[in-house]
Each structure stands twice: as structure tokens, then as C-alpha cells.
mmCIF file of C-alpha atoms and ligand atoms in Angstrom:
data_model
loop_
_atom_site.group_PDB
_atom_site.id
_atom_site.type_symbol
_atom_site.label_atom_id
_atom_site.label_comp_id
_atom_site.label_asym_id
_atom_site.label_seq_id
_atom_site.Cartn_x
_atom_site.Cartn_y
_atom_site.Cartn_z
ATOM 1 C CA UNK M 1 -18.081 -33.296 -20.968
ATOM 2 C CA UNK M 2 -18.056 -34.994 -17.534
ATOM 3 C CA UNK M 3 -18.867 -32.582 -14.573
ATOM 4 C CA UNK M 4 -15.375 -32.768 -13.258
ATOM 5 C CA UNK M 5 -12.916 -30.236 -11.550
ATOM 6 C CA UNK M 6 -13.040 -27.877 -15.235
ATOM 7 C CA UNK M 7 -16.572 -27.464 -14.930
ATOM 8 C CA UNK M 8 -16.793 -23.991 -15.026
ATOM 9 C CA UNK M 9 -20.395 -24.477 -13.070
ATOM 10 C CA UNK M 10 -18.446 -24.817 -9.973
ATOM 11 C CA UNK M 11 -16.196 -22.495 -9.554
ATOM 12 C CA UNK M 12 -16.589 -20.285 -6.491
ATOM 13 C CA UNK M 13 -15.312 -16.885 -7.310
ATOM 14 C CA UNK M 14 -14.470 -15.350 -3.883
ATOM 15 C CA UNK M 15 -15.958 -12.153 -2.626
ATOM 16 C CA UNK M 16 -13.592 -9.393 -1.985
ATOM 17 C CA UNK M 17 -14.223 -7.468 1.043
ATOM 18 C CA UNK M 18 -13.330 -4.721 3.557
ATOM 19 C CA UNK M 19 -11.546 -7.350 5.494
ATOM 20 C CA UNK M 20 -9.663 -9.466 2.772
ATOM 21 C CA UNK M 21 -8.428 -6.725 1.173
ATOM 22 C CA UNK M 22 -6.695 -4.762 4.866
ATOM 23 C CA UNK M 23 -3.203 -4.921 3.515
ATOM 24 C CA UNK M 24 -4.223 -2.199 0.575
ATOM 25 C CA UNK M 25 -5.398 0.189 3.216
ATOM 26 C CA UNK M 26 -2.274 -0.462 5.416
ATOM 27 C CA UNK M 27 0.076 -0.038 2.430
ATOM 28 C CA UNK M 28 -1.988 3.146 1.746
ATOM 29 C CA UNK M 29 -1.524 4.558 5.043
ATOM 30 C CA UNK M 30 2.176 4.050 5.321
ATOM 31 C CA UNK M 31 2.656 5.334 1.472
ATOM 32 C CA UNK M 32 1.134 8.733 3.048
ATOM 33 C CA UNK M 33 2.862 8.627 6.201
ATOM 34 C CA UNK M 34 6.652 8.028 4.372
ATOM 35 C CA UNK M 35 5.363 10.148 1.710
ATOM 36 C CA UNK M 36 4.593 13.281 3.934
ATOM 37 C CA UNK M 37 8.239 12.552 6.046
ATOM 38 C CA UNK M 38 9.857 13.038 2.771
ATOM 39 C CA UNK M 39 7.861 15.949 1.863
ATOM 40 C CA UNK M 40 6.579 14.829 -0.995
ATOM 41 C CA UNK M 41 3.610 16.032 -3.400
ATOM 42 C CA UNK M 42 1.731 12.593 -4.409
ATOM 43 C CA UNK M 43 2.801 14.135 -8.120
ATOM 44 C CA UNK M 44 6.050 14.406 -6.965
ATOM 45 C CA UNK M 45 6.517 11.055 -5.545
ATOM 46 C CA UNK M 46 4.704 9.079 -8.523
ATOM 47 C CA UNK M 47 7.665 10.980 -10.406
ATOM 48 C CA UNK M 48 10.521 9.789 -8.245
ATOM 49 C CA UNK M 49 8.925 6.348 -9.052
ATOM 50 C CA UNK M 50 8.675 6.595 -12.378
ATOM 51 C CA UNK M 51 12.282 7.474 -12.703
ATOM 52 C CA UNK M 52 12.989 4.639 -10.779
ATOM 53 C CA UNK M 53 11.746 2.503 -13.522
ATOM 54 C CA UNK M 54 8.327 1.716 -12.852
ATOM 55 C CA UNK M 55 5.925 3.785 -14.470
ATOM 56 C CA UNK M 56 3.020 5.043 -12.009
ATOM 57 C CA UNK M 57 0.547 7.915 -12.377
ATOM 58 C CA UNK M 58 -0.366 10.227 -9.896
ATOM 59 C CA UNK M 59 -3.796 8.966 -9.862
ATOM 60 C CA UNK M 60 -2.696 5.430 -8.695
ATOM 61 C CA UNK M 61 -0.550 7.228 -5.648
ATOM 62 C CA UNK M 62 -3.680 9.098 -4.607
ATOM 63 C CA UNK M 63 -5.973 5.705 -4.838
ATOM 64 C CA UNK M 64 -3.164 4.079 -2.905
ATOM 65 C CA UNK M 65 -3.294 6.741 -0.271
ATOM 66 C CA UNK M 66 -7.027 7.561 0.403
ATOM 67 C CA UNK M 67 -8.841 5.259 -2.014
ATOM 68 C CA UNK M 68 -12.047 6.114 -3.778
ATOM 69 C CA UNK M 69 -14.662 7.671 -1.867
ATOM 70 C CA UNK M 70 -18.483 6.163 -2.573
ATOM 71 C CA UNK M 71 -16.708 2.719 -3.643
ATOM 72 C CA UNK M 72 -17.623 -0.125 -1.742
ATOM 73 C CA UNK M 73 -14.782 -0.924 1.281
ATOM 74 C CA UNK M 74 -13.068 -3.999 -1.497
ATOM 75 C CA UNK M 75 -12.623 -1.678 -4.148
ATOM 76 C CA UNK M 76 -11.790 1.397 -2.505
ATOM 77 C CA UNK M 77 -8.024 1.451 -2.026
ATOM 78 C CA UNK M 78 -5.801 0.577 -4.869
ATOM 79 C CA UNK M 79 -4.316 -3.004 -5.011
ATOM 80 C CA UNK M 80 -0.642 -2.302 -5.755
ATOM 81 C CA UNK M 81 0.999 -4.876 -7.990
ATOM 82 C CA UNK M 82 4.038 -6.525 -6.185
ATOM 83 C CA UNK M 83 6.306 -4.845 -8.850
ATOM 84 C CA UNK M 84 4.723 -1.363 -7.576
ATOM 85 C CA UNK M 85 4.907 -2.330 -4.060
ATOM 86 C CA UNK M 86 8.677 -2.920 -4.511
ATOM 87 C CA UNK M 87 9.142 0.550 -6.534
ATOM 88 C CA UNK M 88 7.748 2.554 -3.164
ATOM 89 C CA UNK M 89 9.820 0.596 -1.233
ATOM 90 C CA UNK M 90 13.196 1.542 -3.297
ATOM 91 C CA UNK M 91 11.997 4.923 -3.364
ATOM 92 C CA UNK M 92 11.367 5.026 0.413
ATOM 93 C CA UNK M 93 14.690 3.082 1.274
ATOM 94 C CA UNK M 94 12.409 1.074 3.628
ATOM 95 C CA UNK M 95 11.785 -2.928 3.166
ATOM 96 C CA UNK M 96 8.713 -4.032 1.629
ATOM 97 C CA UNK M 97 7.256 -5.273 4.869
ATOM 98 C CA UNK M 98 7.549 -2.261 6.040
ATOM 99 C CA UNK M 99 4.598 -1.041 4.118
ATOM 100 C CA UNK M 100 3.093 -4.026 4.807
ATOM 101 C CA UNK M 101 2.939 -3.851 8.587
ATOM 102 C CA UNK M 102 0.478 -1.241 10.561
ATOM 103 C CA UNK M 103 2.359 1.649 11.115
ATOM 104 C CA UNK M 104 3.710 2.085 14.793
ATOM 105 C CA UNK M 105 1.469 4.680 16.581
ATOM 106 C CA UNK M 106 4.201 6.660 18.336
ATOM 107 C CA UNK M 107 6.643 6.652 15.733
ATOM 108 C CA UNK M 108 4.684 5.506 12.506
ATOM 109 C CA UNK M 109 7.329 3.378 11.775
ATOM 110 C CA UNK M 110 9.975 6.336 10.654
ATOM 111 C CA UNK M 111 11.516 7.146 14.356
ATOM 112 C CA UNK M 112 13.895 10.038 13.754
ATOM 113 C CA UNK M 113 17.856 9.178 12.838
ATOM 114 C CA UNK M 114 19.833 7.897 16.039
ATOM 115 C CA UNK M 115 16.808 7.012 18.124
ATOM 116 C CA UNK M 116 15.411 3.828 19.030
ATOM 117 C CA UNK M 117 11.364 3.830 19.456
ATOM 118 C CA UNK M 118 10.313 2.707 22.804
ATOM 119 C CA UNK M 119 7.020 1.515 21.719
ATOM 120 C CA UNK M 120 8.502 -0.516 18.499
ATOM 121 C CA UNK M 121 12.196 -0.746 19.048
ATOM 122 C CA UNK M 122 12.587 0.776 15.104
ATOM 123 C CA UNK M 123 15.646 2.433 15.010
ATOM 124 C CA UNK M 124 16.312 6.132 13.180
ATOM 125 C CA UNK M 125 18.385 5.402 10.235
HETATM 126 ZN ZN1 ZN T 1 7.552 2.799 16.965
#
């Protein structure tokens, strides 16, 4: 076998780390924020996504939310699939990008109904 691109010899697996792997945190964060605005148990809202059509345990919400504690900073917060990342966003009513995007510090993103944020310019829908 020539030592060509198939060589499994040189393949370069990359490393996960804290940094490459931000957006699970951030998607974390706003699952608890949006979670917590709809008052919400984590049980509760792995329900309301399960009836939705996409199966999801409670134990994947909480992972989402506030990862695993002693793990290294790559493998602590869950990776959602993209088919579980659209299932929170039906279940919010928000966009995917939405969870995607650093929640707003003044209004995290969920300014109340008929206000604009001054910080963001979200409006309350
Ligand atoms: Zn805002």
C-alpha cells in the first residue's frame, strides 16, 4: 500500500478542548435561562421535548445545562445533536441561533412581551 492520503498513519485526530467546544456551554446556558422563564423542571422540559418528537432524557437536559462536574472542560457539557438543538428550539418558540448566541446580559435574550431591550434591541414577543 503506498503511503498516500488513506494512510491511516497520518491522520491527525483533533483535540477537543474548553475552547473548541464554547458553543455547548452557550447552548447550555440559554437552555437554563429559557428553561427557568418557562418554569420548567429539567424533567419537565425533556418531556415537552419528547412529545415533540424527539426523544431526550432528563439526564441529557441536565448535561446540557451544567455539564459534568470532574470532567475535563471538552467533555463536560453535552454536545447536542443538530436534530436536538432544533427540538429545544420548537419547544422554546425561539430560532436556533438563538441558543447559539451568548445570552444578552440585561435581558438574557427573553426581554419581556412589548418591550424592546436597550442593550440588544430583542423585542418581547
Ligand atoms: Zn438584551
Amino acid at each position: 500500500m503506498s503511503e498516500g492520503m488513506g494512510s491511516a498513519h497520518h491522520l491527525v485526530k483533533p483535540r477537543l478542548t474548553a475552547e473548541n467546544t464554547r458553543y455547548a456551554r452557550i447552548v447550555g446556558r440559554n437552555i437554563t435561562i429559557r428553561r427557568k422563564y418557562l418554569g420548567l423542571s429539567q424533567a419537565q422540559l425533556a418531556a415537552k421535548i419528547t412529545e415533540a418528537g424527539f426523544p431526550i432524557s432528563e439526564t441529557v437536559v441536565h448535561f446540557s445545562e451544567i455539564g459534568r462536574a470532574g470532567k475535563r472542560p471538552e467533555n463536560q457539557y453535552r454536545n447536542l445533536s443538530v436534530d436536538q438543538l432544533m427540538a429545544f428550539a420548537a419547544v422554546f418558540e425561539c430560532s436556533p441561533l438563538d441558543l447559539l448566541q451568548e445570552a444578552c446580559a440585561t435581558c438574557q435574550g427573553i426581554p419581556p412581551k412589548g418591550f424592546t431591550c436597550n442593550e440588544c434591541a430583542a423585542t418581547g414577543s
